[in-house]
Amino acid sequence: LFRKVLEAEPADGQARNSLGYALAFSGDLKQATEELERYRKLPGQEANALDSLGEVHFLHGKFAEAEKFFLDCHKANPAFLGGASLRKAALARWISGDAAGADKIFQQHLESRGKARDPRRELQTAEWEFLNG
């Protein structure tokens, strides 16, 4: 279905991103990556494409690659999804076995959110602390 949409509308970013996920869920990380790289080239889609690339690599157990895409997403747009890319990068690092490195990335995430009292920040900190024992 997504391919049919893209035949008619090659610049449809939502269809291209969704096709990337569909390919990843079907087990084809190579083609998923190719589609998401095409999506990345569309105007204004860099951060979302990098986030999607991180997620599909995470899904396939490619945690170092996922971390890199999430960090690149943060560089491209630190405000994307409220800075969630750093939190995702921290989780990818943690799953890779580097708890100390993951904690540094998570602390960067907290710093990027500012010092304001934010209930999401407190919840994310509690989740992170629970995850890390």
XYZ file of N, CA and C in Angstrom:
399
model
N 0.824 -1.195 0.000
C 0.000 0.000 0.000
C 0.870 1.262 0.000
N 1.892 1.266 0.859
C 2.761 2.454 0.902
C 3.502 2.647 -0.414
N 3.905 1.569 -1.040
C 4.575 1.679 -2.344
C 3.635 2.261 -3.389
N 2.360 1.870 -3.356
C 1.381 2.415 -4.303
C 1.204 3.917 -4.080
N 1.151 4.315 -2.825
C 1.035 5.739 -2.524
C 2.246 6.475 -3.077
N 3.431 5.900 -2.877
C 4.658 6.562 -3.325
C 4.795 6.585 -4.846
N 4.183 5.633 -5.537
C 4.161 5.698 -7.005
C 3.409 6.942 -7.452
N 2.314 7.236 -6.761
C 1.495 8.396 -7.120
C 2.069 9.699 -6.559
N 2.641 9.628 -5.365
C 3.157 10.811 -4.665
C 4.546 10.511 -4.093
N 5.599 10.563 -4.918
C 6.939 10.196 -4.436
C 7.458 11.042 -3.271
N 6.913 12.235 -3.093
C 7.387 13.108 -2.022
C 6.522 13.008 -0.765
N 5.663 11.994 -0.690
C 4.810 11.823 0.489
C 5.666 11.282 1.633
N 6.079 12.173 2.509
C 6.972 11.799 3.598
C 6.363 10.793 4.557
N 5.092 10.957 4.874
C 4.452 10.036 5.812
C 4.435 8.617 5.242
N 4.135 8.479 3.952
C 4.124 7.154 3.336
C 5.529 6.564 3.288
N 6.514 7.398 2.991
C 7.892 6.888 2.910
C 8.388 6.441 4.288
N 8.103 7.226 5.319
C 8.490 6.859 6.667
C 7.777 5.565 7.095
N 6.488 5.489 6.810
C 5.714 4.292 7.163
C 6.213 3.064 6.419
N 6.603 3.227 5.171
C 7.168 2.108 4.416
C 8.456 1.632 5.074
N 9.273 2.555 5.526
C 10.498 2.180 6.224
C 10.208 1.322 7.446
N 9.236 1.730 8.232
C 8.860 0.941 9.409
C 8.286 -0.422 8.997
N 7.423 -0.435 7.986
C 6.826 -1.696 7.544
C 7.907 -2.677 7.107
N 8.894 -2.186 6.372
C 9.998 -3.047 5.943
C 10.793 -3.553 7.147
N 11.012 -2.693 8.118
C 11.740 -3.112 9.331
C 10.952 -4.179 10.080
N 9.652 -3.961 10.233
C 8.831 -4.941 10.947
C 8.751 -6.262 10.204
N 8.899 -6.221 8.883
C 8.875 -7.464 8.108
C 10.227 -8.166 8.122
N 11.230 -7.540 8.733
C 12.537 -8.171 8.873
C 13.600 -7.679 7.913
N 13.278 -6.703 7.060
C 14.233 -6.243 6.048
C 14.842 -4.901 6.457
N 15.842 -4.965 7.322
C 16.488 -3.748 7.805
C 17.194 -3.006 6.677
N 17.788 -3.735 5.742
C 18.503 -3.083 4.636
C 17.566 -2.188 3.828
N 16.444 -2.741 3.392
C 15.504 -1.934 2.603
C 14.864 -0.845 3.455
N 14.602 -1.150 4.719
C 14.043 -0.130 5.614
C 14.990 1.061 5.694
N 16.276 0.777 5.861
C 17.277 1.841 5.943
C 17.311 2.647 4.648
N 17.252 1.964 3.514
C 17.265 2.666 2.222
C 16.065 3.599 2.090
N 14.891 3.130 2.475
C 13.689 3.977 2.387
C 13.780 5.156 3.339
N 14.268 4.907 4.538
C 14.360 6.000 5.507
C 15.437 7.007 5.116
N 16.465 6.558 4.436
C 17.469 7.511 3.910
C 16.844 8.356 2.803
N 15.964 7.779 2.003
C 15.240 8.573 0.991
C 14.337 9.594 1.685
N 13.683 9.146 2.728
C 12.818 10.029 3.512
C 13.627 11.182 4.102
N 14.810 10.873 4.558
C 15.695 11.876 5.167
C 16.015 13.013 4.203
N 16.028 12.730 2.915
C 16.369 13.741 1.911
C 15.220 14.699 1.610
N 14.019 14.365 2.064
C 12.880 15.256 1.834
C 13.020 16.493 2.716
N 12.614 17.647 2.222
C 12.742 18.882 3.005
C 12.055 18.781 4.370
N 12.788 19.172 5.405
C 12.238 19.230 6.743
C 12.093 17.899 7.468
N 12.630 16.830 6.902
C 12.421 15.506 7.496
C 13.660 14.909 8.155
N 14.756 15.644 8.189
C 16.022 15.094 8.696
C 15.892 14.503 10.096
N 15.384 15.274 11.043
C 15.333 14.790 12.434
C 14.424 13.570 12.559
N 13.241 13.634 11.973
C 12.322 12.501 12.087
C 12.908 11.259 11.410
N 13.566 11.439 10.280
C 14.174 10.298 9.592
C 15.285 9.682 10.442
N 16.093 10.504 11.065
C 17.158 9.986 11.926
C 16.571 9.245 13.120
N 15.502 9.776 13.694
C 14.829 9.093 14.793
C 14.279 7.743 14.328
N 13.654 7.737 13.165
C 13.110 6.489 12.620
C 14.221 5.485 12.338
N 15.334 5.959 11.787
C 16.480 5.071 11.553
C 16.977 4.481 12.867
N 17.013 5.303 13.907
C 17.400 4.792 15.220
C 16.441 3.725 15.712
N 15.169 3.975 15.555
C 14.179 3.015 16.047
C 14.224 1.688 15.296
N 14.379 1.723 13.972
C 14.396 0.446 13.246
C 15.680 -0.335 13.529
N 16.773 0.367 13.750
C 18.009 -0.333 14.122
C 17.886 -0.908 15.533
N 17.268 -0.170 16.429
C 17.013 -0.659 17.780
C 16.162 -1.931 17.714
N 15.101 -1.877 16.917
C 14.204 -3.015 16.738
C 14.957 -4.268 16.295
N 15.992 -4.078 15.494
C 16.777 -5.199 14.973
C 17.999 -5.524 15.828
N 18.076 -4.926 17.010
C 19.167 -5.258 17.918
C 20.497 -4.639 17.550
N 20.485 -3.643 16.700
C 21.698 -2.922 16.292
C 21.810 -1.672 17.158
N 22.165 -1.894 18.419
C 22.080 -0.816 19.405
C 23.118 0.280 19.203
N 24.324 -0.067 18.804
C 25.336 0.976 18.566
C 24.903 1.874 17.417
N 24.370 1.279 16.353
C 23.890 2.065 15.217
C 22.693 2.921 15.629
N 21.794 2.319 16.415
C 20.623 3.062 16.889
C 21.061 4.272 17.694
N 22.005 4.062 18.599
C 22.507 5.173 19.414
C 23.039 6.298 18.536
N 23.809 5.943 17.521
C 24.377 6.965 16.633
C 23.270 7.756 15.933
N 22.264 7.063 15.418
C 21.169 7.770 14.753
C 20.427 8.683 15.737
N 20.193 8.204 16.962
C 19.509 9.049 17.945
C 20.346 10.276 18.296
N 21.652 10.101 18.449
C 22.522 11.242 18.741
C 22.552 12.219 17.560
N 22.580 11.686 16.333
C 22.530 12.547 15.148
C 21.211 13.295 15.075
N 20.138 12.634 15.475
C 18.828 13.289 15.513
C 18.867 14.476 16.462
N 19.457 14.268 17.632
C 19.554 15.358 18.608
C 20.384 16.517 18.051
N 21.465 16.201 17.350
C 22.285 17.265 16.756
C 21.498 18.025 15.696
N 20.706 17.289 14.914
C 19.937 17.928 13.846
C 18.843 18.832 14.399
N 18.219 18.405 15.516
C 17.137 19.190 16.099
C 16.993 18.814 17.575
N 17.685 19.529 18.459
C 17.649 19.199 19.890
C 16.242 19.205 20.492
N 15.324 19.950 19.907
C 13.968 20.040 20.447
C 13.037 18.949 19.917
N 13.507 18.132 18.984
C 12.647 17.117 18.377
C 12.070 16.194 19.452
N 10.758 16.052 19.458
C 10.039 15.231 20.435
C 10.477 15.525 21.875
N 10.691 16.795 22.143
C 11.065 17.195 23.500
C 12.408 16.662 23.955
N 13.299 16.417 23.008
C 14.629 15.914 23.363
C 14.677 14.422 23.612
N 13.655 13.702 23.193
C 13.573 12.261 23.457
C 14.704 11.468 22.816
N 15.332 12.010 21.795
C 16.382 11.251 21.109
C 17.555 10.944 22.043
N 17.876 11.844 22.955
C 18.961 11.563 23.901
C 18.558 10.440 24.861
N 17.315 10.430 25.279
C 16.842 9.363 26.161
C 16.911 8.021 25.434
N 16.533 8.007 24.174
C 16.599 6.776 23.381
C 18.044 6.337 23.180
N 18.928 7.300 22.949
C 20.353 6.973 22.790
C 20.904 6.371 24.077
N 20.494 6.918 25.212
C 20.941 6.392 26.502
C 20.474 4.948 26.684
N 19.237 4.672 26.317
C 18.723 3.309 26.441
C 19.484 2.344 25.534
N 19.771 2.776 24.316
C 20.538 1.924 23.390
C 21.923 1.631 23.962
N 22.568 2.642 24.553
C 23.887 2.442 25.160
C 23.778 1.494 26.351
N 22.734 1.669 27.151
C 22.540 0.827 28.330
C 22.362 -0.635 27.929
N 21.539 -0.868 26.917
C 21.314 -2.244 26.457
C 22.602 -2.843 25.900
N 23.465 -2.001 25.362
C 24.758 -2.478 24.840
C 25.710 -2.878 25.965
N 25.352 -2.546 27.201
C 26.166 -2.967 28.333
C 27.013 -1.881 28.966
N 26.857 -0.646 28.528
C 27.660 0.441 29.082
C 26.763 1.345 29.933
N 26.524 0.932 31.161
C 25.630 1.684 32.049
C 26.167 3.073 32.366
N 27.475 3.182 32.585
C 28.055 4.491 32.917
C 27.937 5.450 31.731
N 28.248 4.968 30.540
C 28.112 5.800 29.340
C 26.665 6.185 29.091
N 25.764 5.240 29.344
C 24.336 5.507 29.172
C 23.878 6.592 30.135
N 24.370 6.516 31.366
C 23.976 7.510 32.356
C 24.457 8.907 31.958
N 25.636 9.011 31.359
C 26.130 10.317 30.893
C 25.204 10.893 29.825
N 24.782 10.033 28.904
C 23.868 10.502 27.852
C 22.530 10.909 28.468
N 22.050 10.111 29.420
C 20.779 10.452 30.066
C 20.887 11.785 30.801
N 22.009 12.037 31.442
C 22.207 13.316 32.137
C 22.194 14.471 31.136
N 22.753 14.254 29.948
C 22.688 15.274 28.893
C 21.226 15.543 28.523
N 20.445 14.469 28.461
C 19.013 14.608 28.172
C 18.355 15.512 29.224
N 18.637 15.237 30.502
C 18.041 16.061 31.560
C 18.487 17.513 31.450
N 19.773 17.733 31.186
C 20.287 19.097 31.038
C 19.630 19.808 29.859
N 19.376 19.075 28.791
C 18.761 19.688 27.606
C 17.319 20.108 27.884
N 16.703 19.501 28.872
C 15.313 19.847 29.218
C 15.242 21.060 30.129
N 16.390 21.517 30.634
C 16.405 22.708 31.478
C 16.169 22.371 32.932
N 16.241 23.380 33.739
C 16.110 23.221 35.188
C 14.677 23.412 35.674
N 13.778 23.804 34.792
C 12.399 24.069 35.207
C 11.760 22.808 35.789
N 10.878 23.016 36.737
C 10.157 21.891 37.347
C 9.215 21.324 36.300
N 9.474 20.122 35.896
C 8.733 19.476 34.817
C 8.394 18.064 35.276
N 7.117 17.754 35.437
C 6.757 16.418 35.923
C 7.269 15.291 35.021
N 7.359 15.536 33.719
C 7.895 14.501 32.824
C 9.365 14.240 33.132
N 10.074 15.287 33.451
C 11.493 15.131 33.786
C 11.650 14.262 35.033
N 10.820 14.529 36.027
C 10.876 13.739 37.258
C 10.503 12.280 36.993
N 9.477 12.068 36.187
C 9.066 10.702 35.856
C 10.172 9.977 35.082
N 10.755 10.650 34.106
C 11.836 10.042 33.327
C 13.038 9.716 34.215
N 13.344 10.584 35.149
C 14.444 10.320 36.084
C 14.129 9.094 36.937
N 12.904 9.009 37.431
C 12.509 7.856 38.247
C 12.591 6.557 37.423
N 12.118 6.599 36.192
C 12.201 5.415 35.325
C 13.653 5.012 35.099
N 14.499 6.005 34.839
C 15.916 5.731 34.583
C 16.592 5.140 35.816
N 16.305 5.725 36.971
C 16.900 5.213 38.201
C 16.415 3.795 38.507
N 15.159 3.517 38.232
C 14.637 2.159 38.421
C 15.337 1.188 37.485
N 15.493 1.576 36.230
C 16.150 0.736 35.243
C 17.585 0.416 35.666
N 18.255 1.375 36.246
C 19.658 1.214 36.637
C 19.844 0.717 38.066
N 18.757 0.289 38.691
C 18.863 -0.279 40.035
C 19.082 0.766 41.080
